[in-house]
Amino acid sequence: MKRKILLIGFISLLTALVLSACTGNDESTAQENSDMEQKSSENMNMNEEESDSMEEGMDHSTMDMDDEAMENGHMSHDEVISLNDSTGENELKIPSVLESDNEEEVVYTVRAQKGETEIFDGTKTKTYGYNGSFLGPVLRFSKGDKVKIRTINELDEETTFHWHGLEVSGEADGGPHNSLKPGEGELIEFEVTQEASTLWFHPHPEGKTSEQVYNGLAGLIFIEDDNSNSLGLPDEYGKNDIPLIFQDKTFDDEKQLNYSAAMNEDGTIGDTSLINGTLNPKLTVNNEKVRLRLLNGSNARNYTFKLNTGDSFVQVATDGGFLNEPVTLNEITLTPSERAEVVIDFSQLNAEDELALINEEDGSILLPFEVSDQSGEDSSIPEEMNDFSITEEVMNLPVTKKVELFGMMDQVTINGKKFDPERIDFTQKQGVTEVWEIYNKPDEMGGMIHPFHIHGAQFKILSRNGEEPPKNERGWKDTISVEPDETVKIAVQFKHKGVYMFHCHILEHEDNGMMGQVKVE
Ligand code: C2O
Ligand code: CU
Ligand code: CU
């Protein structure tokens, strides 16, 4: 009961604040304003119904809104919903590794399918998946491979197959222009020219990306090269090299994913955490160094990963490759679609502690660890891992592309415009480095973080608000978080030709038109 009162108090405070922040503004703001009030009350109803089952979640979510969301002005962003804590009753599922169709070549067949998945014991949830009912297998490439992928759309709606982070031609990229009708397929071919990294793939049909990803379409891509094979990092897949796809969902009373009911124009956020599609996961590890390949595969939620004990870990890779040297961190924030590879040395941690990976954003327990007394592999974290650099020349290039991110809900724009498949926003020459300046323009309510992504290229962060980026961002990136009022300069070079998307990776923002196109020729 106390919780309910707190919540109602908080909602009225929120409404009052929204009203006062919006007084004197024009009609469209008034419209947004009433939308928001409606959202708030919807939220309240939902939370009321769920408050019994949410255990302690409610109290700290209310607190979070007080001191964090309001301070940052994230009034519109419903981060009120905390994630459930993982009970650790299920061993984490590890995605299978896709086999090549024949031994002489790298040929993969990837099917987008509908299916049913037992996420909750004894209940079948309708889901989407690649080559299975939920999520997808890992596609492994080696640098230099000539890869063929046969894609097949077995859904009863259009889809595309987008290789997020992969440097391929616009034709192979799987953006909204590469839409496949139900029953259609395509053979795409490319050579892997980029370095070892953890990328991913997901659908990209215009206006439907968020729903299809939400329903389960997402898989990982691992690229390996001579460097990654010789570093001595933990690399036994599923043992000490663990992929972790973090997603949050809302399940209805029938334990179904009802996207249209859960949908929020500003980014759909759920209360149920799934890792690799596993509910209440735990991970059993040996007493050794373990590499975690983290992917924020959520539609909109940001995660700040941290060990519950406060112990540090080291980050070894960004979105598109290894850092030059390992960076020791106590926590790392990933916005939607960002990846990071981190190594936790369980042999150095106190086995008496109940260890878990938590989400610092709301204090929820994401992944409890069970550390066995087996010593495991002898892996290492070398002091030198890569030769990433930014030349003086690139540092001094003038800004030649400006991107202004603005808005919220369905009023999101890039440079004041919404996506138009017929409009090319920028052109750039193949192989030529240009500096893009990304600015997140605040609105009356402060604004929110937009994760900005460019297709077909790995880029370098030159500066954040004129300062050198943090050490753990001095590596290849394809998605960056941009805070309200922040300006980020990046150096972008495309290796291939074609039309590529750039967009906010809050999937509802993308679907609402926060996307543009660059033509590389
Ligand atoms: Cu993850 Cu347009 O991409
Ligand atoms: Cu992409
Ligand atoms: Cu956005």
XYZ file of N, CA, C and O in Angstrom, residues 103-244:
568
model
N 31.777 -27.862 -46.768
C 33.072 -27.724 -46.093
C 34.068 -26.843 -46.838
O 34.976 -26.287 -46.237
N 33.914 -26.743 -48.171
C 34.906 -25.990 -48.953
C 34.733 -24.475 -48.821
O 35.663 -23.725 -49.043
N 33.510 -24.055 -48.537
C 33.235 -22.621 -48.552
C 32.530 -22.214 -47.266
O 32.029 -23.058 -46.548
N 32.482 -20.899 -47.042
C 31.662 -20.409 -45.933
C 30.298 -20.040 -46.521
O 30.135 -19.004 -47.164
N 29.352 -20.935 -46.391
C 28.006 -20.692 -46.911
C 27.013 -20.926 -45.783
O 26.924 -22.029 -45.245
N 26.329 -19.892 -45.419
C 25.347 -20.039 -44.346
C 23.942 -19.868 -44.901
O 23.717 -19.084 -45.823
N 23.012 -20.587 -44.347
C 21.607 -20.354 -44.663
C 20.944 -19.803 -43.419
O 21.023 -20.406 -42.347
N 20.356 -18.638 -43.549
C 19.709 -17.997 -42.404
C 18.240 -17.776 -42.724
O 17.897 -17.094 -43.691
N 17.398 -18.404 -41.945
C 15.950 -18.310 -42.151
C 15.309 -17.514 -41.030
O 15.559 -17.786 -39.858
N 14.491 -16.552 -41.389
C 13.692 -15.849 -40.377
C 12.400 -16.632 -40.220
O 11.714 -16.906 -41.201
N 12.116 -17.048 -38.996
C 11.003 -17.966 -38.769
C 10.096 -17.509 -37.639
O 10.516 -16.761 -36.762
N 8.901 -18.064 -37.654
C 8.004 -17.926 -36.503
C 8.074 -19.226 -35.719
O 8.323 -20.283 -36.285
N 7.817 -19.141 -34.449
C 7.815 -20.373 -33.676
C 7.250 -20.159 -32.291
O 6.658 -19.110 -31.996
N 7.426 -21.168 -31.461
C 6.983 -21.095 -30.072
C 8.154 -21.469 -29.182
O 8.910 -22.382 -29.508
N 8.284 -20.760 -28.080
C 9.430 -20.977 -27.196
C 8.960 -21.098 -25.764
O 8.103 -20.326 -25.322
N 9.529 -22.050 -25.044
C 9.169 -22.196 -23.643
C 10.095 -21.315 -22.807
O 11.123 -21.762 -22.324
N 9.698 -20.042 -22.697
C 10.492 -19.108 -21.892
C 10.135 -19.320 -20.421
O 10.999 -19.376 -19.557
N 8.847 -19.440 -20.171
C 8.334 -19.767 -18.829
C 8.020 -21.258 -18.821
O 7.469 -21.778 -19.796
N 8.361 -21.933 -17.746
C 8.122 -23.373 -17.651
C 6.677 -23.718 -17.970
O 5.756 -23.138 -17.385
N 6.495 -24.654 -18.872
C 5.161 -25.172 -19.150
C 4.289 -24.274 -20.009
O 3.125 -24.590 -20.239
N 4.812 -23.137 -20.484
C 4.008 -22.237 -21.326
C 4.726 -21.989 -22.641
O 5.937 -21.784 -22.655
N 3.979 -21.984 -23.706
C 4.577 -21.687 -24.999
C 4.316 -20.229 -25.355
O 3.176 -19.783 -25.389
N 5.367 -19.509 -25.623
C 5.249 -18.117 -26.044
C 5.519 -18.050 -27.540
O 6.474 -18.653 -28.025
N 4.664 -17.320 -28.247
C 4.885 -17.148 -29.686
C 6.043 -16.183 -29.905
O 6.039 -15.065 -29.388
N 7.029 -16.625 -30.648
C 8.240 -15.825 -30.832
C 8.708 -15.899 -32.284
O 8.216 -16.714 -33.069
N 9.686 -15.058 -32.601
C 10.390 -15.118 -33.892
C 11.830 -15.521 -33.615
O 12.363 -15.239 -32.534
N 12.449 -16.140 -34.615
C 13.858 -16.480 -34.468
C 14.504 -16.720 -35.816
O 13.827 -16.779 -36.847
N 15.816 -16.852 -35.809
C 16.568 -17.248 -37.003
C 16.983 -18.702 -36.836
O 17.623 -19.066 -35.835
N 16.606 -19.537 -37.784
C 16.937 -20.973 -37.749
C 16.512 -21.612 -36.429
O 17.197 -22.488 -35.899
N 15.429 -21.144 -35.894
C 14.943 -21.649 -34.617
C 13.817 -20.737 -34.184
O 13.454 -19.800 -34.905
N 13.287 -21.000 -32.996
C 12.086 -20.257 -32.627
C 12.384 -18.910 -31.963
O 11.524 -18.036 -31.931
N 13.585 -18.730 -31.414
C 13.840 -17.492 -30.662
C 15.304 -17.101 -30.801
O 16.198 -17.947 -30.648
N 15.561 -15.843 -31.111
C 16.919 -15.343 -31.376
C 17.566 -16.155 -32.500
O 16.851 -16.741 -33.318
N 18.894 -16.201 -32.540
C 19.522 -16.886 -33.668
C 20.854 -17.484 -33.292
O 21.363 -17.257 -32.190
N 21.442 -18.243 -34.209
C 22.754 -18.834 -33.947
C 23.852 -17.784 -34.138
O 23.599 -16.696 -34.635
N 25.074 -18.129 -33.738
C 26.229 -17.267 -33.984
C 26.792 -17.598 -35.363
O 26.997 -18.766 -35.686
N 27.017 -16.570 -36.154
C 27.701 -16.736 -37.437
C 29.169 -16.410 -37.214
O 29.487 -15.323 -36.740
N 30.033 -17.366 -37.525
C 31.468 -17.130 -37.332
C 32.147 -16.898 -38.665
O 32.022 -17.718 -39.572
N 32.871 -15.782 -38.783
C 33.666 -15.499 -39.978
C 35.112 -15.321 -39.551
O 35.388 -14.895 -38.426
N 36.034 -15.584 -40.494
C 37.421 -15.201 -40.288
C 37.732 -14.089 -41.270
O 37.202 -14.084 -42.398
N 38.576 -13.168 -40.857
C 38.986 -12.097 -41.761
C 39.547 -12.732 -43.030
O 40.321 -13.682 -42.958
N 39.147 -12.235 -44.169
C 39.597 -12.789 -45.442
C 38.619 -13.785 -46.043
O 38.687 -14.087 -47.236
N 37.690 -14.290 -45.258
C 36.702 -15.239 -45.780
C 35.864 -14.600 -46.880
O 35.476 -13.438 -46.782
N 35.598 -15.412 -47.901
C 34.570 -15.021 -48.874
C 33.299 -15.726 -48.422
O 33.210 -16.941 -48.464
N 32.357 -14.934 -47.960
C 31.164 -15.495 -47.325
C 29.962 -15.422 -48.265
O 29.786 -14.441 -48.981
N 29.187 -16.498 -48.265
C 27.885 -16.453 -48.939
C 26.821 -16.688 -47.881
O 26.961 -17.599 -47.063
N 25.790 -15.889 -47.913
C 24.668 -16.143 -47.005
C 23.386 -16.216 -47.829
O 23.085 -15.326 -48.613
N 22.702 -17.325 -47.662
C 21.376 -17.473 -48.254
C 20.370 -17.052 -47.203
O 20.315 -17.654 -46.132
N 19.630 -16.008 -47.492
C 18.615 -15.583 -46.526
C 17.254 -16.047 -47.022
O 16.997 -16.054 -48.229
N 16.409 -16.432 -46.118
C 15.056 -16.879 -46.491
C 14.062 -16.290 -45.501
O 14.233 -16.405 -44.286
N 13.056 -15.644 -46.039
C 12.016 -15.073 -45.184
C 10.860 -16.060 -45.063
O 10.038 -16.190 -45.962
N 10.800 -16.746 -43.935
C 9.692 -17.684 -43.702
C 8.618 -17.086 -42.812
O 7.749 -17.788 -42.313
N 8.684 -15.781 -42.604
C 7.629 -15.117 -41.828
C 6.445 -14.859 -42.756
O 6.560 -15.003 -43.969
N 5.317 -14.428 -42.185
C 4.271 -13.994 -43.110
C 4.188 -12.475 -43.199
O 3.119 -11.903 -43.384
N 5.307 -11.836 -43.067
C 5.399 -10.392 -43.291
C 6.776 -10.106 -43.877
O 7.670 -10.953 -43.813
N 6.936 -8.891 -44.414
C 8.234 -8.533 -44.994
C 9.307 -8.434 -43.929
O 9.030 -8.071 -42.783
N 10.522 -8.737 -44.310
C 11.631 -8.525 -43.396
C 12.888 -8.240 -44.214
O 12.867 -8.303 -45.459
N 13.968 -7.883 -43.550
C 15.283 -7.794 -44.189
C 16.280 -8.434 -43.234
O 15.971 -8.673 -42.060
N 17.468 -8.708 -43.758
C 18.539 -9.271 -42.929
C 19.671 -8.256 -42.899
O 20.413 -8.113 -43.871
N 19.793 -7.539 -41.794
C 20.830 -6.507 -41.683
C 21.980 -6.991 -40.817
O 21.774 -7.523 -39.731
N 23.202 -6.771 -41.286
C 24.416 -7.224 -40.593
C 25.008 -6.010 -39.907
O 25.774 -5.264 -40.503
N 24.642 -5.807 -38.671
C 24.987 -4.586 -37.938
C 26.482 -4.558 -37.611
O 26.971 -5.421 -36.890
N 27.164 -3.553 -38.161
C 28.591 -3.406 -37.884
C 29.484 -3.974 -38.965
O 30.693 -3.768 -38.961
N 28.874 -4.696 -39.909
C 29.661 -5.334 -40.962
C 29.918 -4.346 -42.097
O 29.012 -3.638 -42.526
N 31.162 -4.336 -42.577
C 31.513 -3.442 -43.677
C 31.303 -4.176 -44.990
O 32.194 -4.891 -45.462
N 30.106 -4.010 -45.526
C 29.742 -4.651 -46.797
C 29.077 -3.615 -47.694
O 28.727 -2.526 -47.240
N 28.886 -3.962 -48.976
C 28.248 -3.038 -49.911
C 26.815 -2.759 -49.472
O 26.199 -3.553 -48.757
N 26.300 -1.639 -49.909
C 24.916 -1.270 -49.589
C 23.924 -2.358 -49.988
O 22.938 -2.596 -49.299
N 24.225 -3.046 -51.099
C 23.314 -4.100 -51.549
C 23.225 -5.261 -50.571
O 22.189 -5.896 -50.429
N 24.336 -5.555 -49.922
C 24.366 -6.702 -49.003
C 23.971 -6.323 -47.583
O 23.797 -7.190 -46.734
N 23.814 -5.033 -47.347
C 23.668 -4.514 -45.983
C 22.327 -4.834 -45.308
O 22.235 -4.887 -44.088
N 21.300 -5.064 -46.117
C 20.014 -5.465 -45.540
C 19.227 -4.348 -44.895
O 18.450 -4.575 -43.974
N 19.410 -3.134 -45.388
C 18.599 -2.010 -44.915
C 17.180 -2.105 -45.459
O 16.827 -3.089 -46.120
N 16.358 -1.092 -45.184
C 14.958 -1.137 -45.591
C 14.742 -1.322 -47.101
O 13.694 -1.804 -47.526
N 15.752 -0.957 -47.926
C 15.587 -1.139 -49.378
C 15.718 -2.594 -49.804
O 15.372 -2.939 -50.923
N 16.254 -3.436 -48.934
C 16.465 -4.842 -49.301
C 15.337 -5.746 -48.813
O 15.564 -6.922 -48.505
N 14.144 -5.196 -48.745
C 13.028 -5.925 -48.169
C 12.682 -7.204 -48.937
O 12.648 -7.216 -50.158
N 12.453 -8.273 -48.203
C 12.047 -9.552 -48.780
C 10.613 -9.851 -48.377
O 10.268 -9.778 -47.199
N 9.816 -10.223 -49.358
C 8.426 -10.588 -49.076
C 8.395 -11.993 -48.466
O 9.363 -12.739 -48.592
N 7.254 -12.345 -47.855
C 7.157 -13.706 -47.313
C 7.489 -14.736 -48.389
O 7.036 -14.609 -49.523
N 8.311 -15.691 -48.037
C 8.678 -16.742 -48.978
C 9.890 -16.396 -49.824
O 10.486 -17.272 -50.450
N 10.275 -15.114 -49.871
C 11.415 -14.731 -50.705
C 12.741 -14.988 -50.005
O 12.818 -14.989 -48.776
N 13.770 -15.132 -50.817
C 15.117 -15.286 -50.276
C 16.097 -14.567 -51.164
O 15.726 -14.005 -52.196
N 17.346 -14.589 -50.769
C 18.357 -13.860 -51.520
C 19.710 -14.504 -51.212
O 19.912 -15.005 -50.106
N 20.613 -14.455 -52.174
C 21.973 -14.910 -51.878
C 22.865 -13.683 -51.846
O 22.928 -12.943 -52.822
N 23.507 -13.449 -50.729
C 24.425 -12.312 -50.689
C 25.850 -12.828 -50.515
O 26.084 -13.877 -49.912
N 26.793 -12.086 -51.089
C 28.200 -12.497 -51.042
C 29.053 -11.310 -50.671
O 28.816 -10.197 -51.131
N 30.026 -11.543 -49.842
C 30.951 -10.470 -49.490
C 32.244 -11.073 -48.960
O 32.287 -12.252 -48.595
N 33.264 -10.244 -48.929
C 34.525 -10.681 -48.336
C 34.662 -9.981 -46.996
O 34.345 -8.795 -46.855
N 35.115 -10.722 -45.997
C 35.288 -10.136 -44.674
C 36.630 -9.414 -44.636
O 37.684 -10.041 -44.698
N 36.579 -8.079 -44.563
C 37.823 -7.306 -44.644
C 38.159 -6.620 -43.320
O 39.204 -6.012 -43.190
N 37.263 -6.719 -42.358
C 37.513 -5.998 -41.107
C 38.058 -6.928 -40.041
O 38.042 -8.146 -40.177
N 38.522 -6.324 -38.963
C 39.221 -7.100 -37.938
C 38.278 -7.831 -36.979
O 37.057 -7.656 -37.020
N 38.877 -8.649 -36.123
C 38.135 -9.441 -35.143
C 37.210 -8.558 -34.320
O 37.612 -7.497 -33.836
N 35.972 -9.001 -34.163
C 34.990 -8.191 -33.433
C 33.722 -8.996 -33.216
O 33.546 -10.080 -33.780
N 32.851 -8.460 -32.382
C 31.545 -9.073 -32.133
C 30.486 -8.161 -32.732
O 30.281 -7.045 -32.264
N 29.843 -8.621 -33.785
C 28.803 -7.838 -34.454
C 27.480 -8.572 -34.255
O 27.419 -9.586 -33.568
N 26.435 -8.064 -34.865
C 25.171 -8.800 -34.733
C 24.310 -8.615 -35.963
O 24.646 -7.818 -36.847
N 23.247 -9.365 -36.049
C 22.333 -9.192 -37.178
C 20.898 -9.155 -36.685
O 20.548 -9.751 -35.669
N 20.095 -8.402 -37.410
C 18.688 -8.224 -37.034
C 17.926 -7.699 -38.234
O 18.526 -7.248 -39.206
N 16.593 -7.727 -38.189
C 15.810 -7.240 -39.320
C 15.797 -5.713 -39.375
O 16.125 -5.051 -38.388
N 15.400 -5.171 -40.521
C 15.389 -3.716 -40.713
C 14.274 -3.246 -41.636
O 14.465 -2.279 -42.391
N 13.118 -3.885 -41.657
C 12.062 -3.432 -42.574
C 11.526 -2.075 -42.120
O 11.465 -1.819 -40.917
N 11.176 -1.233 -43.074
C 10.757 0.122 -42.724
C 9.541 0.104 -41.806
O 8.513 -0.479 -42.119
N 9.688 0.731 -40.650
C 8.576 0.871 -39.715
C 8.268 -0.372 -38.891
O 7.388 -0.348 -38.031
N 8.985 -1.470 -39.143
C 8.643 -2.722 -38.449
C 9.837 -3.342 -37.723
O 9.743 -4.453 -37.200
N 10.943 -2.621 -37.706
C 12.149 -3.174 -37.088
C 11.931 -3.478 -35.612
O 12.265 -4.561 -35.125
N 11.341 -2.517 -34.903
C 11.214 -2.672 -33.457
C 10.380 -3.899 -33.099
O 10.757 -4.669 -32.218
N 9.278 -4.093 -33.791
C 8.413 -5.221 -33.461
C 9.094 -6.557 -33.767
O 9.022 -7.506 -32.984
N 9.800 -6.619 -34.880
C 10.428 -7.895 -35.248
C 11.601 -8.240 -34.326
O 11.800 -9.403 -33.977
N 12.353 -7.220 -33.938
C 13.439 -7.489 -32.981
C 12.840 -7.897 -31.639
O 13.282 -8.856 -31.002
N 11.816 -7.158 -31.236
C 11.148 -7.447 -29.966
C 10.651 -8.897 -29.923
O 10.751 -9.574 -28.900
N 10.124 -9.365 -31.053
C 9.599 -10.734 -31.098
C 10.693 -11.795 -31.122
O 10.401 -12.977 -31.008
N 11.948 -11.367 -31.305
C 13.029 -12.348 -31.151
C 14.051 -12.431 -32.269
O 14.928 -13.286 -32.231
N 13.953 -11.561 -33.282
C 14.923 -11.665 -34.370
C 16.205 -10.907 -34.046
O 16.261 -9.683 -34.109
N 17.223 -11.640 -33.671
C 18.540 -11.073 -33.399
C 19.528 -12.225 -33.248
O 19.207 -13.252 -32.654
N 20.708 -12.047 -33.799
C 21.757 -13.066 -33.652
C 23.115 -12.399 -33.654
O 23.240 -11.217 -33.981
N 24.135 -13.147 -33.280
C 25.480 -12.580 -33.181
C 26.364 -13.012 -34.337
O 26.159 -14.072 -34.939
N 27.348 -12.178 -34.626
C 28.388 -12.497 -35.606
C 29.732 -12.348 -34.892
O 29.971 -11.328 -34.251
N 30.566 -13.367 -34.970
C 31.929 -13.246 -34.446
C 32.880 -13.204 -35.638
O 32.845 -14.107 -36.479
N 33.717 -12.198 -35.686
C 34.814 -12.214 -36.664
C 36.100 -12.515 -35.899
O 36.334 -11.928 -34.839
N 36.894 -13.453 -36.418
C 38.199 -13.734 -35.823
C 39.275 -13.411 -36.850
O 39.010 -13.402 -38.058
N 40.472 -13.127 -36.384
C 41.592 -12.907 -37.298
C 42.881 -13.400 -36.639
O 42.833 -13.938 -35.516
N 44.012 -13.234 -37.313
C 45.281 -13.730 -36.756
C 45.543 -13.127 -35.392
O 46.035 -13.795 -34.482
N 45.234 -11.853 -35.275
C 45.450 -11.176 -33.998
C 44.614 -11.811 -32.882
O 45.143 -12.216 -31.846
N 43.315 -11.949 -33.113
C 42.456 -12.486 -32.047
C 42.850 -13.920 -31.706
O 42.730 -14.360 -30.564
N 43.359 -14.648 -32.727
C 43.750 -16.033 -32.479
C 45.063 -16.158 -31.720
O 45.381 -17.226 -31.207
N 45.836 -15.072 -31.671
C 47.143 -15.184 -31.013
C 47.220 -14.420 -29.688
O 48.220 -14.483 -28.988
N 46.178 -13.690 -29.335
C 46.253 -12.866 -28.122
C 46.253 -13.680 -26.831
O 46.738 -13.228 -25.802
N 45.666 -14.865 -26.881
C 45.613 -15.678 -25.664
C 44.470 -15.318 -24.736
O 44.409 -15.765 -23.583
N 43.533 -14.515 -25.239
C 42.336 -14.193 -24.445
C 41.471 -15.444 -24.312
O 41.583 -16.353 -25.134
N 40.620 -15.498 -23.315
C 39.711 -16.651 -23.205
C 38.922 -16.792 -24.507
O 38.321 -15.821 -24.971
N 38.967 -17.974 -25.134
C 38.254 -18.114 -26.409
C 37.581 -19.472 -26.580
O 37.321 -19.898 -27.689
N 37.317 -20.148 -25.470
C 36.559 -21.401 -25.586
C 35.081 -21.079 -25.523
O 34.522 -20.797 -24.447
N 34.460 -21.164 -26.699
C 33.075 -20.724 -26.813
C 32.149 -21.461 -25.842
O 32.147 -22.688 -25.767
N 31.385 -20.695 -25.106
C 30.411 -21.289 -24.187
C 31.016 -21.686 -22.848
O 30.292 -22.031 -21.920
N 32.378 -21.686 -22.749
C 33.032 -22.045 -21.486
C 33.632 -20.815 -20.814
O 33.270 -20.468 -19.691
N 34.578 -20.201 -21.547
C 35.124 -18.968 -20.982
C 35.024 -17.802 -21.966
O 35.617 -16.759 -21.778
N 34.272 -18.026 -23.024
C 34.001 -16.989 -24.025
C 32.484 -17.015 -24.242
O 31.966 -17.885 -24.937
N 31.813 -16.107 -23.553
C 30.358 -16.227 -23.407
C 29.640 -15.056 -24.080
O 29.856 -13.900 -23.706
N 28.770 -15.351 -25.042
C 27.965 -14.273 -25.614
C 26.794 -13.962 -24.679
O 26.175 -14.879 -24.129
N 26.493 -12.694 -24.508
C 25.365 -12.306 -23.655
C 24.517 -11.260 -24.383
O 24.939 -10.114 -24.542
